XYZ file of C-alpha atoms in Angstrom:
395
model
C -18.950 -16.256 -14.414
C -17.775 -18.775 -16.976
C -14.070 -19.561 -16.993
C -13.035 -21.106 -20.272
C -9.765 -22.225 -21.892
C -8.359 -23.377 -18.554
C -6.283 -26.469 -17.821
C -6.535 -28.681 -14.744
C -3.612 -29.670 -12.509
C -3.610 -32.977 -14.367
C -3.245 -31.148 -17.693
C -6.802 -31.586 -19.009
C -8.717 -28.731 -20.709
C -11.685 -27.563 -18.648
C -14.339 -24.919 -18.130
C -15.907 -23.826 -14.841
C -19.224 -22.121 -14.273
C -19.369 -20.051 -11.078
C -22.718 -18.915 -9.727
C -23.940 -17.571 -6.364
C -20.507 -17.989 -4.825
C -20.316 -21.686 -5.690
C -18.916 -23.855 -8.467
C -22.026 -24.703 -10.479
C -20.478 -26.923 -13.164
C -17.103 -28.232 -14.336
C -16.359 -29.730 -17.733
C -16.494 -28.819 -21.396
C -19.105 -26.992 -23.463
C -20.654 -25.043 -20.598
C -21.449 -21.930 -22.649
C -25.054 -23.027 -23.027
C -25.530 -22.757 -19.252
C -24.379 -19.147 -19.170
C -27.017 -16.507 -18.502
C -26.968 -13.247 -20.542
C -25.650 -11.036 -17.720
C -22.890 -13.428 -16.629
C -19.327 -12.578 -17.756
C -16.773 -14.852 -19.394
C -13.159 -15.032 -18.229
C -10.718 -16.414 -20.777
C -7.993 -18.288 -18.903
C -5.892 -18.373 -22.085
C -4.455 -21.791 -21.295
C -3.523 -21.073 -17.705
C -3.868 -23.755 -15.044
C -6.831 -23.549 -12.686
C -6.442 -24.767 -9.104
C -8.452 -24.478 -5.911
C -7.318 -21.300 -4.180
C -4.709 -21.743 -1.476
C -5.329 -21.974 2.271
C -2.619 -20.975 4.738
C -2.551 -22.763 8.083
C 0.098 -20.494 9.547
C 0.048 -16.752 9.062
C 0.838 -13.546 10.991
C -1.036 -10.337 10.206
C 0.215 -8.491 13.301
C -3.165 -7.058 14.338
C -3.649 -5.824 16.979
C -0.534 -4.151 18.273
C 2.036 -4.407 15.480
C 0.281 -2.786 12.540
C 3.513 -1.081 11.496
C 4.630 -4.552 10.300
C 1.333 -5.642 8.702
C -2.368 -4.917 9.085
C -5.497 -6.733 8.035
C -5.798 -4.762 4.785
C -2.229 -5.298 3.600
C -2.270 -8.893 4.807
C -5.456 -9.525 2.842
C -3.926 -7.952 -0.268
C -0.795 -10.076 0.061
C -2.922 -13.190 0.466
C -4.980 -12.431 -2.641
C -1.832 -11.730 -4.665
C -0.453 -15.092 -3.571
C -3.591 -17.005 -4.552
C -4.931 -17.384 -1.006
C -8.563 -16.939 0.027
C -8.344 -18.272 3.614
C -5.682 -17.899 6.307
C -5.223 -19.169 9.858
C -3.864 -16.315 11.992
C -1.453 -16.758 14.893
C -2.116 -15.223 18.341
C 1.228 -13.495 19.033
C -0.321 -10.041 18.908
C -0.423 -7.216 21.443
C -2.407 -7.933 23.499
C -1.916 -11.662 23.026
C -4.994 -13.244 21.437
C -6.434 -15.066 24.446
C -9.980 -13.671 24.263
C -12.497 -15.388 21.930
C -14.472 -12.165 21.469
C -11.363 -10.354 20.243
C -10.646 -13.215 17.841
C -14.188 -12.986 16.469
C -13.733 -9.251 15.871
C -10.568 -9.893 13.847
C -12.350 -12.474 11.703
C -15.248 -10.073 11.042
C -12.897 -7.233 10.081
C -11.078 -9.503 7.619
C -14.406 -10.572 6.130
C -15.433 -6.953 5.646
C -12.256 -6.232 3.687
C -13.448 -8.956 1.340
C -10.212 -10.239 -0.168
C -9.714 -13.206 2.135
C -11.336 -15.032 5.042
C -9.584 -15.854 8.288
C -9.660 -18.009 11.382
C -8.020 -16.399 14.389
C -6.355 -18.863 16.725
C -6.096 -18.347 20.496
C -3.120 -18.777 22.823
C -2.621 -21.956 24.846
C -1.687 -20.032 27.988
C -3.297 -16.698 28.812
C -1.148 -13.851 27.502
C 1.640 -16.366 26.788
C 2.473 -16.464 30.501
C 3.377 -20.146 30.265
C 1.151 -21.337 33.118
C -2.453 -20.038 33.092
C -4.816 -22.173 30.981
C -8.074 -21.373 32.775
C -9.433 -19.619 29.678
C -9.362 -22.946 27.823
C -12.025 -24.357 30.147
C -14.622 -21.878 28.877
C -13.781 -21.781 25.165
C -16.897 -21.428 22.981
C -17.603 -24.143 20.419
C -16.454 -22.014 17.483
C -12.839 -22.011 18.753
C -11.087 -24.979 17.173
C -7.346 -24.154 17.346
C -4.964 -22.981 20.043
C -1.227 -22.384 19.821
C 1.642 -20.803 21.716
C 3.162 -19.822 18.391
C 6.671 -18.445 18.532
C 8.067 -20.381 21.451
C 5.781 -23.200 22.579
C 4.704 -24.154 26.086
C 7.804 -25.091 28.056
C 6.105 -26.828 31.009
C 5.192 -30.446 30.276
C 2.637 -30.304 33.095
C 0.866 -27.265 31.641
C 0.903 -28.748 28.145
C -0.480 -32.083 29.405
C -3.359 -30.313 31.130
C -4.036 -28.280 27.961
C -4.137 -31.488 25.872
C -6.604 -33.026 28.332
C -8.929 -30.008 28.104
C -8.677 -29.865 24.314
C -9.554 -33.536 23.985
C -12.845 -32.933 25.800
C -13.615 -29.816 23.760
C -12.563 -31.095 20.345
C -9.899 -28.402 19.980
C -6.705 -28.930 17.972
C -3.371 -27.990 19.548
C -0.977 -26.336 17.083
C 2.621 -26.826 18.187
C 5.647 -24.619 17.673
C 8.114 -27.268 18.817
C 11.021 -25.665 20.633
C 12.549 -26.412 24.005
C 13.797 -22.926 24.772
C 16.234 -24.133 27.421
C 17.992 -26.081 24.688
C 17.641 -23.785 21.666
C 20.406 -21.325 22.703
C 22.946 -24.092 22.125
C 21.191 -26.651 19.875
C 18.197 -25.588 17.773
C 17.920 -29.038 16.228
C 17.616 -30.866 19.526
C 15.233 -28.151 20.737
C 12.796 -28.937 17.913
C 13.216 -32.699 17.987
C 12.772 -33.205 21.720
C 9.643 -31.045 22.004
C 8.187 -32.668 18.895
C 8.469 -36.068 20.589
C 6.954 -34.734 23.832
C 3.923 -33.279 22.096
C 3.432 -36.373 19.940
C 3.356 -38.479 23.088
C 0.778 -36.182 24.702
C -1.356 -36.348 21.562
C -1.219 -40.135 21.576
C -1.863 -40.359 25.323
C -4.915 -38.073 25.354
C -5.992 -38.719 21.725
C -6.061 -34.967 21.236
C -5.696 -33.620 17.707
C -2.237 -32.114 17.209
C -0.887 -30.061 14.322
C 2.877 -29.650 14.097
C 3.852 -26.285 12.624
C 6.835 -25.603 10.323
C 8.538 -28.986 10.712
C 12.159 -28.517 9.670
C 14.389 -31.431 10.782
C 14.800 -35.038 9.734
C 14.386 -36.127 13.335
C 11.078 -34.283 13.749
C 9.523 -35.485 10.478
C 10.582 -39.085 11.133
C 9.062 -38.921 14.622
C 5.823 -37.634 13.121
C 5.810 -40.420 10.537
C 6.238 -43.014 13.284
C 3.507 -41.396 15.383
C 1.086 -41.462 12.448
C 1.861 -45.141 11.929
C 1.021 -45.685 15.615
C -2.356 -43.983 15.217
C -1.551 -40.626 16.819
C -4.070 -37.967 15.625
C -1.370 -35.661 14.267
C -0.999 -33.573 11.131
C 1.958 -31.474 10.047
C 3.029 -28.669 7.746
C 6.297 -27.630 6.131
C 7.190 -24.166 4.860
C 8.369 -23.092 1.408
C 11.591 -21.626 2.794
C 12.539 -24.830 4.614
C 12.091 -26.669 1.315
C 14.075 -24.156 -0.740
C 17.063 -23.071 1.310
C 19.911 -24.843 3.044
C 21.955 -23.246 5.807
C 25.164 -23.160 3.751
C 23.383 -21.093 1.077
C 21.190 -18.834 3.200
C 21.447 -17.923 6.882
C 18.398 -15.636 6.891
C 17.005 -15.436 10.429
C 13.878 -17.564 10.795
C 12.595 -19.779 13.601
C 13.020 -22.699 13.240
C 16.275 -21.982 11.413
C 17.154 -22.849 7.842
C 18.465 -26.421 8.073
C 20.889 -28.715 6.257
C 20.547 -30.468 2.906
C 19.756 -33.758 4.633
C 16.799 -32.137 6.402
C 15.476 -30.663 3.167
C 15.671 -34.089 1.538
C 13.822 -35.635 4.486
C 10.995 -33.109 4.109
C 10.726 -33.736 0.369
C 10.711 -37.505 0.944
C 7.954 -37.013 3.516
C 5.921 -35.057 0.973
C 6.275 -37.900 -1.525
C 5.291 -40.532 1.047
C 2.253 -38.626 2.279
C 3.517 -37.826 5.774
C 3.260 -34.064 5.170
C -0.345 -32.857 5.237
C 0.034 -29.231 4.200
C 2.316 -26.376 3.265
C 2.073 -23.365 5.575
C 3.827 -20.098 4.786
C 4.611 -18.864 8.312
C 4.163 -15.400 6.736
C 5.942 -13.232 9.311
C 6.232 -9.551 8.368
C 8.850 -7.395 10.100
C 10.096 -3.888 9.593
C 13.644 -3.397 8.349
C 14.612 -2.063 11.779
C 13.187 -5.147 13.525
C 15.107 -7.471 11.205
C 18.331 -5.603 11.950
C 17.625 -6.210 15.634
C 17.371 -9.962 14.987
C 13.625 -10.552 14.540
C 12.951 -14.013 13.083
C 10.742 -14.505 10.049
C 10.030 -13.614 6.440
C 6.981 -12.708 4.388
C 5.742 -15.688 2.413
C 2.185 -15.409 1.102
C 3.102 -13.934 -2.279
C 6.024 -16.256 -3.063
C 4.726 -19.554 -1.638
C 3.287 -21.116 -4.775
C 6.173 -20.065 -7.012
C 8.756 -21.383 -4.554
C 6.938 -24.681 -4.073
C 6.116 -25.211 -7.738
C 9.684 -24.473 -8.822
C 11.277 -26.607 -6.107
C 8.871 -29.515 -5.903
C 7.359 -29.800 -9.383
C 10.055 -28.427 -11.696
C 13.158 -29.591 -9.822
C 11.897 -32.638 -7.908
C 9.254 -33.907 -10.395
C 6.512 -34.031 -7.777
C 3.064 -33.931 -9.443
C 1.229 -30.610 -9.436
C -1.825 -32.487 -8.187
C 0.055 -33.301 -4.970
C 1.271 -29.722 -4.517
C -2.274 -28.470 -5.056
C -3.500 -30.873 -2.368
C -0.872 -29.641 0.096
C -1.825 -26.002 -0.477
C -5.613 -26.401 -0.698
C -7.430 -29.630 0.166
C -4.984 -30.645 2.905
C -5.247 -27.380 4.861
C -9.014 -27.266 4.259
C -9.409 -30.694 5.850
C -7.342 -29.740 8.891
C -9.329 -26.526 9.366
C -12.670 -28.274 8.838
C -13.529 -26.203 5.756
C -15.650 -28.805 4.015
C -16.697 -26.583 1.109
C -13.169 -25.434 0.222
C -10.039 -26.889 -1.321
C -11.735 -28.537 -4.313
C -13.023 -27.662 -7.781
C -15.979 -30.020 -7.550
C -19.495 -28.665 -8.219
C -21.090 -27.408 -5.026
C -17.821 -26.224 -3.491
C -17.073 -22.572 -2.831
C -16.036 -20.681 -5.965
C -12.531 -20.056 -4.599
C -9.879 -20.666 -7.227
C -6.660 -19.412 -8.736
C -5.263 -19.234 -12.266
C -1.500 -19.782 -12.513
C 1.038 -19.492 -15.334
C 3.330 -22.494 -15.085
C 5.466 -21.817 -18.149
C 6.704 -18.221 -17.988
C 9.604 -17.517 -15.625
C 9.390 -14.429 -13.436
C 11.636 -12.665 -10.950
C 10.604 -11.901 -7.372
C 10.796 -8.158 -6.651
C 10.294 -7.447 -2.969
C 9.396 -3.785 -3.491
C 6.374 -4.880 -5.542
C 4.994 -7.114 -2.811
C 1.601 -6.138 -1.403
C 2.670 -6.863 2.164
C 3.540 -3.826 4.262
C 6.882 -5.468 5.109
C 9.558 -6.420 2.595
C 11.593 -8.958 4.602
C 11.898 -11.322 1.644
C 15.159 -13.196 1.005
C 13.747 -14.434 -2.312
C 14.193 -10.969 -3.842
C 15.790 -11.443 -7.277
C 15.016 -15.167 -7.439
C 13.707 -16.531 -10.748
C 10.672 -18.776 -10.309
C 7.991 -20.603 -12.258
C 4.336 -20.711 -11.224
C 3.097 -17.140 -11.240
C -0.287 -16.386 -9.704
C -2.277 -14.488 -12.342
C -5.853 -14.363 -11.027
C -7.420 -15.098 -7.644
C -11.173 -15.597 -7.270
C -13.023 -15.748 -3.947
C -16.708 -16.612 -3.846
C -16.916 -16.086 -7.589
C -15.437 -12.565 -7.405
C -11.993 -11.630 -8.733
C -9.848 -10.442 -5.802
C -6.499 -10.224 -7.621
C -5.447 -9.799 -11.225
C -1.769 -9.656 -12.177
């Protein structure tokens, strides 16, 4: 496929030739390289970016398919410009078995709209104590997490860090001291962030901090990076967009204050933030009424981030693209993704930066509609998603 009349994130006209699932050439005047049977896609002036990669996603399979399943999750990802997601293990049963994780990844691949890595739990079945399964992890397992609540025992977490250092596994941290969170969510995040940063530094184990939301946590991460701690971090679109006085939608960690939002944006500018993760968390309407935390995010992520960071905060699109593509690819070890250079996977997205659009939750591809952005006017609409040289979504 030849994509012509596209514009790069830096605003330069470009063409891309896709062949055999890879980017074959990038530049101008590529029509002469096109073979007779290969189609041409006219981008009509839209911006071409590497497709997005989500470090933090819930597709609810197995056990909670009434919220989301692999098919609807894949469709939501494609509609949001994503071609790779990192799935959390808070399923039923809890994802503690590598063979079950491999089955999920294969099922996602068969659907064909997106690829996935399925993470495993830190403690078996989230019981908070048993980490024996970590000692026999196969080499293809690279990420573990106790997503949703974190490991409360410092002893258990220290032993997990020690094992992961030897095995080259990254610990993904949902930082929350659950003894503290009932009365101070901020302290709950900050104090467990510091604990896990210290363990990462002590054992030199790779650590990834999920959905960082407070000034205290992001400043601790910045200091740890300066000290040589092998840590990366993500922020979510909703923690960049909302403040608590405007929106009290139930998410975990909670929507924070304006000072926290500013700290996250400053950390993006300074390079402390490595990636944007959606924390796509589908719930039924009944579950939300019962207090379930989370919102769907795959289909609104780019629009929210482009509008907030690029339009309102004047952050370069090149930096946003890095946070949504190359940054996550590096953390996940996906060497052939996150770039539009020749030889990389032909995974890309065409976006309309100029035409405003309104989020309509009933039109989302996700099975769940728990979206507080319903009715919000955004810029940065995903128009076309391409995975391996094949169109997976067309607006």
